[in-house]
Short mmCIF file of C-alpha atoms in Angstrom, two decimals:
data_model
loop_
_atom_site.label_atom_id
_atom_site.label_comp_id
_atom_site.label_asym_id
_atom_site.label_seq_id
_atom_site.Cartn_x
_atom_site.Cartn_y
_atom_site.Cartn_z
CA MET A 1 0.06 0.21 0.61
CA ALA A 2 2.83 2.01 0.45
CA PRO A 3 5.84 1.87 -2.06
CA LEU A 4 9.11 3.66 -1.16
CA ARG A 5 9.37 7.18 -1.75
CA PRO A 6 11.92 7.79 -4.94
CA ALA A 7 14.27 10.40 -4.38
CA THR A 8 12.75 13.53 -5.87
CA GLN A 9 13.72 17.63 -5.79
CA THR A 10 11.27 19.70 -4.44
CA VAL A 11 10.28 22.66 -7.99
CA GLY A 12 9.04 25.84 -8.65
CA ILE A 13 5.81 27.15 -10.65
CA LEU A 14 6.28 30.69 -11.75
CA GLY A 15 2.63 31.54 -12.33
CA GLY A 16 -0.34 34.26 -12.65
CA MET A 17 0.21 34.92 -16.32
CA GLY A 18 -1.96 34.28 -16.18
CA PRO A 19 -4.07 32.78 -12.68
CA ALA A 20 -5.66 29.97 -15.39
CA ALA A 21 -2.70 29.28 -17.23
CA GLY A 22 -0.51 28.72 -14.10
CA ALA A 23 -3.00 26.00 -12.92
CA ASP A 24 -3.00 24.52 -16.38
CA PHE A 25 0.44 24.67 -15.85
CA ALA A 26 0.32 22.16 -12.90
CA ARG A 27 -2.27 20.15 -14.39
CA LEU A 28 0.43 19.31 -17.14
CA PHE A 29 3.32 19.01 -14.38
CA VAL A 30 1.81 16.41 -12.47
CA GLU A 31 0.86 14.62 -16.03
CA ALA A 32 4.68 14.80 -16.51
CA CYS A 33 5.33 13.11 -13.40
CA SER A 34 3.09 10.46 -14.25
CA GLU A 35 4.47 9.89 -17.52
CA ARG A 36 8.40 10.45 -16.14
CA MET A 37 7.03 7.43 -13.19
CA VAL A 38 6.36 5.38 -15.67
CA GLN A 39 9.60 6.17 -18.00
CA LEU A 40 11.30 4.84 -14.72
CA GLY A 41 9.29 2.22 -13.88
CA ILE A 42 8.22 3.84 -10.16
CA PRO A 43 4.65 2.80 -8.77
CA VAL A 44 2.40 5.83 -9.77
CA HIS A 45 1.15 7.16 -6.07
CA ASP A 46 0.54 10.16 -4.52
CA GLN A 47 3.54 9.99 -2.21
CA ALA A 48 5.87 9.20 -5.39
CA TYR A 49 5.21 12.92 -6.97
CA PRO A 50 8.05 15.31 -5.97
CA GLU A 51 7.07 18.17 -3.77
CA HIS A 52 6.30 21.26 -5.68
CA TRP A 53 4.72 25.00 -5.07
CA LEU A 54 2.63 26.62 -7.82
CA ALA A 55 3.09 30.68 -7.03
CA GLN A 56 0.14 32.99 -8.73
CA VAL A 57 1.89 36.09 -7.94
CA PRO A 58 0.43 39.34 -9.50
CA ILE A 59 2.46 39.97 -12.16
CA PRO A 60 2.42 43.68 -14.55
CA ASP A 61 1.50 42.50 -18.13
CA ARG A 62 4.49 41.55 -20.13
CA THR A 63 3.59 42.65 -22.93
CA ALA A 64 3.19 46.14 -22.12
CA ALA A 65 6.19 46.15 -19.83
CA LEU A 66 8.24 45.67 -23.02
CA ASP A 67 6.89 48.12 -25.25
CA ASP A 68 7.41 50.80 -22.57
CA THR A 69 10.76 50.95 -20.99
CA ARG A 70 10.60 54.39 -19.50
CA ALA A 71 12.04 54.42 -15.76
CA GLY A 72 9.05 53.67 -13.09
CA ALA A 73 6.69 51.69 -15.84
CA HIS A 74 5.03 48.77 -13.90
CA GLN A 75 8.18 46.43 -14.71
CA PRO A 76 7.97 42.59 -14.36
CA ALA A 77 11.38 42.22 -13.43
CA GLU A 78 10.89 42.73 -9.19
CA PRO A 79 7.80 40.64 -8.76
CA LEU A 80 9.17 37.84 -10.35
CA LEU A 81 12.58 38.40 -8.74
CA GLN A 82 10.85 37.95 -5.42
CA ALA A 83 8.70 34.76 -6.22
CA THR A 84 11.31 32.87 -7.80
CA GLY A 85 13.03 33.79 -4.40
CA ARG A 86 10.13 32.35 -2.06
CA LEU A 87 10.04 29.34 -4.06
CA ALA A 88 14.00 29.34 -3.33
CA ALA A 89 13.16 30.06 0.27
CA LEU A 90 10.75 26.91 -0.28
CA GLY A 91 13.43 24.61 -1.14
CA ALA A 92 12.92 24.94 -4.56
CA ARG A 93 16.23 23.62 -6.76
CA ALA A 94 14.78 24.02 -10.69
CA VAL A 95 11.68 26.46 -11.53
CA ALA A 96 9.47 26.74 -14.32
CA ILE A 97 8.24 30.36 -15.57
CA ALA A 98 4.49 29.26 -16.89
CA CYS A 99 4.24 32.30 -19.30
CA ASN A 100 6.23 32.32 -22.87
CA THR A 101 6.91 36.59 -22.46
CA ALA A 102 7.89 36.40 -19.36
CA HIS A 103 11.62 34.85 -20.42
CA ALA A 104 12.66 38.01 -22.20
CA TRP A 105 13.56 37.93 -18.15
CA HIS A 106 14.76 34.53 -17.96
CA GLY A 107 18.25 35.99 -17.93
CA LEU A 108 17.99 37.92 -15.13
CA LEU A 109 16.35 35.40 -12.94
CA GLN A 110 19.22 32.23 -13.84
CA GLN A 111 22.01 35.19 -13.20
CA ARG A 112 20.20 36.43 -9.72
CA PHE A 113 19.79 32.79 -8.29
CA PRO A 114 21.76 30.78 -9.70
CA GLN A 115 21.67 28.33 -7.60
CA LEU A 116 18.55 27.49 -9.29
CA VAL A 117 18.13 25.98 -12.61
CA VAL A 118 15.20 28.26 -13.98
CA LEU A 119 14.61 26.51 -17.10
CA HIS A 120 13.39 28.32 -20.24
CA GLY A 121 10.92 27.00 -22.39
CA VAL A 122 11.62 28.54 -25.36
CA GLN A 123 15.49 26.82 -25.49
CA GLU A 124 13.11 23.28 -24.77
CA VAL A 125 10.42 23.76 -27.50
CA VAL A 126 12.71 24.54 -29.71
CA ALA A 127 15.49 21.40 -28.84
CA ARG A 128 12.16 19.14 -29.09
CA LEU A 129 11.73 21.04 -32.60
CA ALA A 130 15.11 20.27 -33.98
CA ALA A 131 14.88 16.45 -32.03
CA ARG A 132 11.80 16.09 -34.40
CA GLN A 133 13.58 17.48 -37.27
CA VAL A 134 10.93 20.03 -37.84
CA GLY A 135 11.76 22.58 -40.88
CA SER A 136 9.63 25.19 -40.17
CA VAL A 137 6.83 26.36 -37.62
CA GLY A 138 4.12 29.00 -37.63
CA LEU A 139 4.27 31.30 -34.52
CA LEU A 140 1.18 32.28 -32.61
CA ALA A 141 2.56 35.13 -29.59
CA THR A 142 1.90 37.97 -27.80
CA ARG A 143 3.04 41.20 -29.20
CA GLY A 144 5.41 41.32 -26.42
CA ALA A 145 6.95 38.34 -27.57
CA TYR A 146 7.07 39.06 -31.30
CA ASP A 147 8.57 42.44 -30.16
CA ALA A 148 11.58 40.77 -27.73
CA GLY A 149 12.16 37.84 -30.67
CA LEU A 150 12.02 35.16 -28.28
CA TYR A 151 11.02 32.39 -30.45
CA GLN A 152 12.40 33.73 -33.66
CA GLY A 153 15.95 34.11 -33.10
CA GLU A 154 15.97 30.69 -31.13
CA LEU A 155 14.47 28.73 -33.84
CA GLU A 156 16.72 30.23 -36.17
CA ARG A 157 19.97 29.22 -34.39
CA ALA A 158 18.76 25.99 -34.57
CA GLY A 159 18.15 26.37 -38.76
CA ILE A 160 13.86 26.67 -38.30
CA THR A 161 11.90 28.72 -40.75
CA CYS A 162 9.45 31.10 -38.57
CA HIS A 163 6.40 32.26 -40.23
CA LEU A 164 4.71 35.03 -38.35
CA PRO A 165 1.78 37.06 -38.30
CA THR A 166 0.70 39.55 -40.22
CA GLU A 167 0.62 42.83 -38.42
CA ASP A 168 -3.48 43.07 -38.30
CA GLU A 169 -3.37 38.76 -37.30
CA ARG A 170 -1.13 40.01 -34.25
CA GLU A 171 -3.82 42.21 -33.22
CA ARG A 172 -6.47 39.50 -33.40
CA LEU A 173 -4.15 37.42 -31.25
CA MET A 174 -3.89 40.28 -28.93
CA GLN A 175 -7.78 40.28 -28.64
CA GLY A 176 -8.24 36.72 -28.23
CA ILE A 177 -5.54 36.90 -24.98
CA TYR A 178 -6.28 39.47 -23.59
CA ASP A 179 -10.19 40.43 -24.56
CA GLY A 180 -10.64 36.34 -24.76
CA VAL A 181 -9.17 34.44 -22.23
CA LYS A 182 -7.39 36.69 -19.89
CA ALA A 183 -11.29 38.22 -19.60
CA GLY A 184 -13.08 35.05 -19.01
CA ASN A 185 -14.27 34.95 -23.09
CA TYR A 186 -12.99 31.65 -24.73
CA VAL A 187 -15.30 32.01 -27.41
CA LEU A 188 -13.46 35.18 -28.72
CA ALA A 189 -10.50 33.58 -28.05
CA ARG A 190 -10.46 30.71 -29.67
CA GLN A 191 -12.49 32.44 -33.09
CA ARG A 192 -9.74 34.88 -33.53
CA PHE A 193 -6.74 31.96 -32.32
CA GLU A 194 -8.74 29.75 -35.24
CA SER A 195 -8.57 32.52 -37.90
CA VAL A 196 -4.61 33.53 -37.34
CA ALA A 197 -3.78 29.69 -37.80
CA LEU A 198 -5.52 28.89 -40.60
CA ALA A 199 -4.36 32.19 -42.26
CA LEU A 200 -0.22 30.85 -41.90
CA GLN A 201 -1.12 27.54 -42.76
CA GLN A 202 -2.81 28.94 -46.36
CA ARG A 203 -0.22 31.48 -47.00
CA HIS A 204 3.04 29.58 -45.85
CA GLY A 205 1.93 26.68 -45.44
CA VAL A 206 3.30 25.72 -42.05
CA ALA A 207 2.14 22.01 -40.93
CA THR A 208 3.20 22.95 -37.49
CA LEU A 209 2.08 25.43 -35.12
CA VAL A 210 3.89 26.98 -31.92
CA MET A 211 0.97 28.17 -29.79
CA GLY A 212 3.78 30.36 -28.18
CA CYS A 213 1.85 32.08 -24.96
CA THR A 214 0.28 30.34 -22.25
CA GLU A 215 -3.37 31.17 -22.86
CA ILE A 216 -3.50 30.24 -26.45
CA PRO A 217 -3.77 26.39 -25.50
CA LEU A 218 -6.59 26.91 -23.19
CA ALA A 219 -8.81 28.14 -25.93
CA LEU A 220 -6.92 26.13 -29.38
CA SER A 221 -7.31 22.27 -29.60
CA GLU A 222 -5.89 20.27 -32.13
CA GLY A 223 -8.90 18.71 -34.27
CA GLY A 224 -11.46 18.86 -36.13
CA ARG A 225 -11.57 22.64 -37.64
CA LEU A 226 -7.57 22.71 -38.16
CA PRO A 227 -7.18 20.01 -40.20
CA GLY A 228 -3.54 19.11 -41.34
CA LEU A 229 -1.67 21.24 -38.08
CA ALA A 230 -0.42 20.14 -35.80
CA LEU A 231 -0.28 22.35 -32.82
CA VAL A 232 2.55 22.52 -29.80
CA ASN A 233 2.34 23.43 -26.43
CA PRO A 234 5.16 25.35 -24.87
CA SER A 235 3.51 24.15 -21.65
CA ALA A 236 3.15 20.81 -22.25
CA VAL A 237 7.42 20.65 -22.74
CA LEU A 238 8.44 22.99 -20.62
CA ALA A 239 6.22 20.67 -18.01
CA ALA A 240 7.97 17.68 -19.15
CA ALA A 241 11.45 19.21 -18.65
CA LEU A 242 10.30 20.40 -14.88
CA ALA A 243 9.03 16.66 -14.43
CA ARG A 244 12.86 15.50 -15.23
CA GLN A 245 14.50 18.16 -13.04
CA ALA A 246 12.48 16.77 -10.27
CA TYR A 247 13.35 12.88 -10.68
CA LEU A 248 16.87 13.73 -11.15
CA ASP A 249 18.27 11.62 -8.53
CA ALA A 250 15.60 8.81 -8.90
CA VAL A 251 17.26 7.90 -12.36
CA PRO A 252 18.57 4.88 -12.02
CA ALA A 253 22.69 4.50 -12.15
CA ALA A 254 22.90 2.17 -15.35
CA THR A 255 20.58 4.81 -17.81
CA MET B 1 -5.49 48.78 -20.13
CA ALA B 2 -5.21 48.19 -16.79
CA PRO B 3 -6.90 49.07 -14.28
CA LEU B 4 -6.88 48.98 -11.02
CA ARG B 5 -6.17 46.03 -8.44
CA PRO B 6 -8.99 45.21 -6.72
CA ALA B 7 -8.11 44.67 -2.71
CA THR B 8 -7.56 41.00 -2.16
CA GLN B 9 -5.97 38.75 0.75
CA THR B 10 -3.21 36.02 -0.76
CA VAL B 11 -4.99 32.61 0.16
CA GLY B 12 -3.43 29.20 0.47
CA ILE B 13 -4.11 25.42 -1.08
CA LEU B 14 -3.23 22.83 0.91
CA GLY B 15 -2.47 20.31 -1.73
CA GLY B 16 -0.66 16.72 -2.81
CA MET B 17 -3.68 14.60 -1.39
CA GLY B 18 -3.24 13.55 -4.71
CA PRO B 19 -1.30 15.94 -6.87
CA ALA B 20 -4.01 15.68 -9.95
CA ALA B 21 -6.87 16.94 -7.31
CA GLY B 22 -4.56 19.74 -5.86
CA ALA B 23 -3.54 20.87 -9.04
CA ASP B 24 -7.48 20.69 -10.44
CA PHE B 25 -8.23 23.04 -7.17
CA ALA B 26 -6.17 25.30 -8.50
CA ARG B 27 -8.09 25.61 -11.64
CA LEU B 28 -11.27 25.71 -10.09
CA PHE B 29 -9.95 28.32 -7.20
CA VAL B 30 -9.04 30.27 -10.39
CA GLU B 31 -12.90 29.90 -11.76
CA ALA B 32 -14.21 30.84 -8.94
CA CYS B 33 -12.27 34.51 -8.44
CA SER B 34 -13.52 35.34 -12.06
CA GLU B 35 -16.85 34.11 -10.83
CA ARG B 36 -16.36 36.69 -7.84
CA MET B 37 -15.40 39.08 -10.04
CA VAL B 38 -17.97 39.40 -12.13
CA GLN B 39 -20.40 39.53 -9.22
CA LEU B 40 -18.88 42.49 -7.58
CA GLY B 41 -18.39 44.30 -11.18
CA ILE B 42 -14.62 44.15 -11.19
CA PRO B 43 -13.24 44.11 -14.73
CA VAL B 44 -11.58 40.26 -15.20
CA HIS B 45 -8.27 40.66 -15.83
CA ASP B 46 -4.25 38.69 -14.54
CA GLN B 47 -3.56 41.34 -12.05
CA ALA B 48 -7.00 41.41 -10.72
CA TYR B 49 -6.90 37.59 -9.12
CA PRO B 50 -5.61 37.25 -5.68
CA GLU B 51 -1.73 35.88 -4.52
CA HIS B 52 -2.51 32.67 -3.99
CA TRP B 53 0.10 30.03 -3.42
CA LEU B 54 -0.45 26.10 -4.63
CA ALA B 55 1.67 23.56 -2.06
CA GLN B 56 1.48 20.11 -3.26
CA VAL B 57 3.84 18.79 -1.24
CA PRO B 58 3.45 14.30 -0.03
CA ILE B 59 1.61 14.02 2.77
CA PRO B 60 0.89 10.04 4.11
CA ASP B 61 -2.33 8.08 3.18
CA ARG B 62 -4.90 9.95 5.16
CA THR B 63 -7.30 7.11 5.13
CA ALA B 64 -4.34 4.53 5.99
CA ALA B 65 -3.77 6.66 9.27
CA LEU B 66 -7.34 7.22 9.97
CA ASP B 67 -6.92 3.22 10.03
CA ASP B 68 -3.61 2.92 12.30
CA THR B 69 -3.25 4.77 15.43
CA ARG B 70 0.07 3.24 16.84
CA ALA B 71 2.06 5.64 17.71
CA GLY B 72 4.92 5.72 15.07
CA ALA B 73 2.72 5.01 11.86
CA HIS B 74 3.37 7.66 9.33
CA GLN B 75 0.63 10.14 10.42
CA PRO B 76 0.11 13.72 8.17
CA ALA B 77 -0.16 15.74 10.94
CA GLU B 78 3.03 17.15 11.18
CA PRO B 79 3.60 17.28 7.53
CA LEU B 80 -0.11 19.22 7.24
CA LEU B 81 1.28 21.79 9.84
CA GLN B 82 4.47 22.70 8.53
CA ALA B 83 2.51 23.08 4.70
CA THR B 84 0.33 25.35 6.46
CA GLY B 85 2.36 27.19 8.44
CA ARG B 86 4.51 27.86 5.32
CA LEU B 87 1.73 28.77 3.58
CA ALA B 88 1.32 30.95 6.54
CA ALA B 89 4.46 32.60 6.28
CA LEU B 90 3.69 32.90 2.89
CA GLY B 91 1.28 35.78 3.40
CA ALA B 92 -1.89 33.58 3.37
CA ARG B 93 -5.20 34.95 5.54
CA ALA B 94 -7.07 31.78 4.61
CA VAL B 95 -6.37 28.66 3.47
CA ALA B 96 -8.55 25.80 1.85
CA ILE B 97 -8.25 22.06 1.44
CA ALA B 98 -8.00 19.92 -1.54
CA CYS B 99 -8.58 16.93 0.39
CA ASN B 100 -12.07 15.74 2.34
CA THR B 101 -10.61 12.95 4.27
CA ALA B 102 -7.75 15.22 5.72
CA HIS B 103 -10.43 17.37 6.98
CA ALA B 104 -10.65 15.16 9.78
CA TRP B 105 -7.16 17.02 10.98
CA HIS B 106 -8.85 20.24 10.55
CA GLY B 107 -9.57 21.18 13.87
CA LEU B 108 -5.88 20.65 14.65
CA LEU B 109 -4.73 22.94 11.69
CA GLN B 110 -6.95 25.97 12.60
CA GLN B 111 -6.04 25.42 16.88
CA ARG B 112 -2.58 25.84 15.90
CA PHE B 113 -3.32 28.48 13.99
CA PRO B 114 -5.68 30.81 14.69
CA GLN B 115 -4.84 33.82 12.90
CA LEU B 116 -5.52 31.69 9.51
CA VAL B 117 -9.21 31.58 8.51
CA VAL B 118 -8.56 27.67 7.54
CA LEU B 119 -12.19 27.03 5.78
CA HIS B 120 -14.16 23.89 6.17
CA GLY B 121 -15.00 21.90 3.21
CA VAL B 122 -17.65 19.49 4.36
CA GLN B 123 -19.16 22.18 6.45
CA GLU B 124 -19.27 24.40 3.27
CA VAL B 125 -20.93 21.61 1.26
CA VAL B 126 -23.36 20.64 3.87
CA ALA B 127 -24.57 24.17 3.93
CA ARG B 128 -24.91 24.79 0.22
CA LEU B 129 -26.92 21.53 0.76
CA ALA B 130 -29.14 22.88 3.45
CA ALA B 131 -29.82 26.61 1.34
CA ARG B 132 -30.88 24.27 -1.60
CA GLN B 133 -33.53 22.04 0.67
CA VAL B 134 -31.68 19.24 -0.42
CA GLY B 135 -33.25 16.33 1.86
CA SER B 136 -31.45 13.52 1.51
CA VAL B 137 -27.78 12.57 -0.50
CA GLY B 138 -25.84 9.32 -1.39
CA LEU B 139 -22.30 9.90 -0.22
CA LEU B 140 -18.99 8.21 -2.08
CA ALA B 141 -16.18 9.12 -0.30
CA THR B 142 -12.41 7.34 1.35
CA ARG B 143 -13.20 4.43 3.99
CA GLY B 144 -11.18 6.76 5.77
CA ALA B 145 -13.71 9.69 5.71
CA TYR B 146 -16.21 7.05 6.15
CA ASP B 147 -15.13 5.52 8.88
CA ALA B 148 -14.80 9.04 10.63
CA GLY B 149 -18.06 9.96 9.83
CA LEU B 150 -16.54 13.05 7.89
CA TYR B 151 -19.84 13.84 6.05
CA GLN B 152 -22.31 11.96 8.38
CA GLY B 153 -21.77 14.35 11.66
CA GLU B 154 -22.60 17.53 9.31
CA LEU B 155 -25.64 15.82 7.10
CA GLU B 156 -27.55 14.92 10.54
CA ARG B 157 -26.93 18.47 12.40
CA ALA B 158 -28.83 19.98 9.03
CA GLY B 159 -31.41 17.35 8.74
CA ILE B 160 -29.96 15.51 5.72
CA THR B 161 -30.11 12.00 5.19
CA CYS B 162 -26.87 10.58 4.20
CA HIS B 163 -26.67 6.95 2.05
CA LEU B 164 -24.14 5.45 2.38
CA PRO B 165 -22.80 2.36 0.20
CA THR B 166 -22.11 -1.48 1.00
CA GLU B 167 -18.82 -2.91 2.79
CA ASP B 168 -18.60 -4.39 -0.83
CA GLU B 169 -18.97 -0.97 -2.85
CA ARG B 170 -16.62 0.93 -0.53
CA GLU B 171 -14.40 -1.78 -1.66
CA ARG B 172 -14.90 -0.37 -5.20
CA LEU B 173 -14.58 3.07 -4.32
CA MET B 174 -11.42 2.57 -2.84
CA GLN B 175 -10.17 0.73 -5.85
CA GLY B 176 -11.43 3.14 -8.16
CA ILE B 177 -9.52 6.06 -5.79
CA TYR B 178 -6.19 4.51 -5.60
CA ASP B 179 -5.81 1.37 -8.61
CA GLY B 180 -7.50 4.34 -10.62
CA VAL B 181 -6.86 7.94 -10.32
CA LYS B 182 -4.11 8.04 -8.29
CA ALA B 183 -2.48 5.62 -9.76
CA GLY B 184 -3.23 6.93 -13.25
CA ASN B 185 -6.15 4.62 -14.66
CA TYR B 186 -8.74 7.04 -15.00
CA VAL B 187 -11.56 3.92 -17.19
CA LEU B 188 -10.95 1.53 -13.85
CA ALA B 189 -11.74 5.03 -11.79
CA ARG B 190 -15.24 5.54 -13.97
CA GLN B 191 -16.16 2.67 -13.96
CA ARG B 192 -15.80 1.71 -10.46
CA PHE B 193 -17.10 5.35 -9.33
CA GLU B 194 -20.53 5.03 -11.54
CA SER B 195 -21.08 1.34 -10.60
CA VAL B 196 -21.61 2.61 -6.92
CA ALA B 197 -23.15 5.95 -7.99
CA LEU B 198 -26.18 3.60 -9.66
CA ALA B 199 -26.69 1.06 -7.00
CA LEU B 200 -27.29 4.03 -4.42
CA GLN B 201 -29.85 5.35 -6.99
CA GLN B 202 -31.16 1.96 -7.06
CA ARG B 203 -31.58 1.26 -3.62
CA HIS B 204 -32.12 4.45 -2.15
CA GLY B 205 -33.65 6.64 -4.99
CA VAL B 206 -30.78 9.36 -4.12
CA ALA B 207 -30.80 12.04 -6.83
CA THR B 208 -27.91 13.88 -5.39
CA LEU B 209 -24.51 12.53 -4.46
CA VAL B 210 -21.86 13.93 -3.00
CA MET B 211 -18.59 13.44 -4.59
CA GLY B 212 -16.55 13.72 -1.13
CA CYS B 213 -13.46 12.60 -2.22
CA THR B 214 -11.49 14.85 -4.30
CA GLU B 215 -10.32 12.00 -6.64
CA ILE B 216 -13.34 11.29 -7.20
CA PRO B 217 -15.15 14.51 -9.46
CA LEU B 218 -11.44 13.77 -11.47
CA ALA B 219 -12.59 10.41 -13.72
CA LEU B 220 -16.96 11.05 -12.96
CA SER B 221 -18.77 13.71 -14.25
CA GLU B 222 -22.99 14.34 -14.98
CA GLY B 223 -24.67 13.38 -18.23
CA GLY B 224 -25.05 10.26 -19.93
CA ARG B 225 -24.09 7.83 -17.85
CA LEU B 226 -25.85 9.06 -14.73
CA PRO B 227 -28.96 10.11 -15.99
CA GLY B 228 -31.33 11.36 -12.79
CA LEU B 229 -27.99 11.95 -10.71
CA ALA B 230 -27.16 15.54 -9.43
CA LEU B 231 -23.44 15.23 -8.66
CA VAL B 232 -21.77 17.97 -6.00
CA ASN B 233 -18.06 18.79 -6.35
CA PRO B 234 -17.15 19.80 -3.13
CA SER B 235 -13.60 21.04 -4.78
CA ALA B 236 -15.90 23.60 -6.88
CA VAL B 237 -17.74 24.76 -3.54
CA LEU B 238 -14.57 25.56 -1.30
CA ALA B 239 -13.00 27.08 -3.72
CA ALA B 240 -16.00 29.07 -4.00
CA ALA B 241 -15.65 29.71 -0.07
CA LEU B 242 -11.73 30.63 -0.93
CA ALA B 243 -12.73 33.50 -3.39
CA ARG B 244 -14.91 34.80 -1.18
CA GLN B 245 -12.18 34.40 1.39
CA ALA B 246 -9.67 36.07 -1.07
CA TYR B 247 -11.81 38.77 -2.20
CA LEU B 248 -13.84 39.95 1.13
CA ASP B 249 -12.08 43.77 1.06
CA ALA B 250 -13.27 44.20 -2.73
CA VAL B 251 -17.04 43.62 -1.11
CA PRO B 252 -18.40 47.42 -1.79
CA ALA B 253 -19.17 48.60 1.99
CA ALA B 254 -22.73 49.05 0.22
CA THR B 255 -23.65 45.18 0.51
#
């Protein structure tokens, strides 16, 4: 009834950007832990999961901050650093940022907390795409993520072509993210996301779409309405990377 | 683009019992916060949610502990107290326990942390049933929750008849909870839960079923297979109570 606990590391999730995406990231992390246990031959039960903490803290809007560099403007850096410090104090050894756009501050967090592994979700996604020999993708993201070039730079380094929406389509994505998911209107969100996904598919013939904002997979899913399009959910990829960190010491010495 | 933040209180969620249920509780809490904001006329956006922390910590099995009162047996009390203390240190003013059976330790937690509101999920559910003038319910729960009489006592005080499964049916529920949800086998879980739900419906004519274990709603849902049965999800009721605590200071003075 009570198998031994595997060796696990405490990990943390930086959420609140938005909160629905943070909660969904916790769900994906628990799923990823179950899969990791199966891979490692660990019987799945409550006490075999790693201790993990989800911090859902109010963080100023990331895209607005990247757009407004005046001194004194509301910036996410300080609350992101504070929440990361609190996760470290709770014993976290690795942290995942449950927001694509907030990866603009990844370097700062990793620099200030050298004792932590701050996972880089964008690099994890690009590594996964490269391993699967994907040659080109369409990118759905926030204006902040486009302007900061978060995905474009990493994709280019991996030799993967990145197709971007037009100005008008980016505006539609922002409506889906802000007036849609973040305001609780999922019908509007899905309509906006689907229309841009189809536009990228028709214009560039992309077969793979990166949903590069945590709000997008909350409203957009594979299947009937988007035939021929494989959707990549960066949250699922990052959650799997966090699960690998959590079970780092549980890996049999032989492998 | 950035409305003022409403006055909110930081709240905490005691999870890990099991972790999938803890993550689902976070989702339900975020939904409950959106609904609360709509009720209070607060525009829904990321920064209007209360700071909240989900603690997913390994807690010894609650039913096993209630069954084994020997000194030195693995007991949930100590890790529950530790996690509650850490939530308090993070600034939480109210805490919800995302496990029905763990409410056997509610009194201890509330006594040791008088500065916190430790919500009582079972009392919240019974108050909701009484407000809706429900006269009788069927109860699906763990062996620990049945043996501790967690729901039976509160229901009796409210004058609500509580129909319980037979010994054999309780064993089936435990299989659905432990070999099913907690081990990742949702097909087995659903089959076990549905068979007991139907048995209670046929034997006692109950129209309302309380899913008194956080694992049960993860596999059992209303609709096609259980016609005529209203399912009460205590996690959703408790999440709504926690959202009320979080927005306690945001309530207009006039109401």
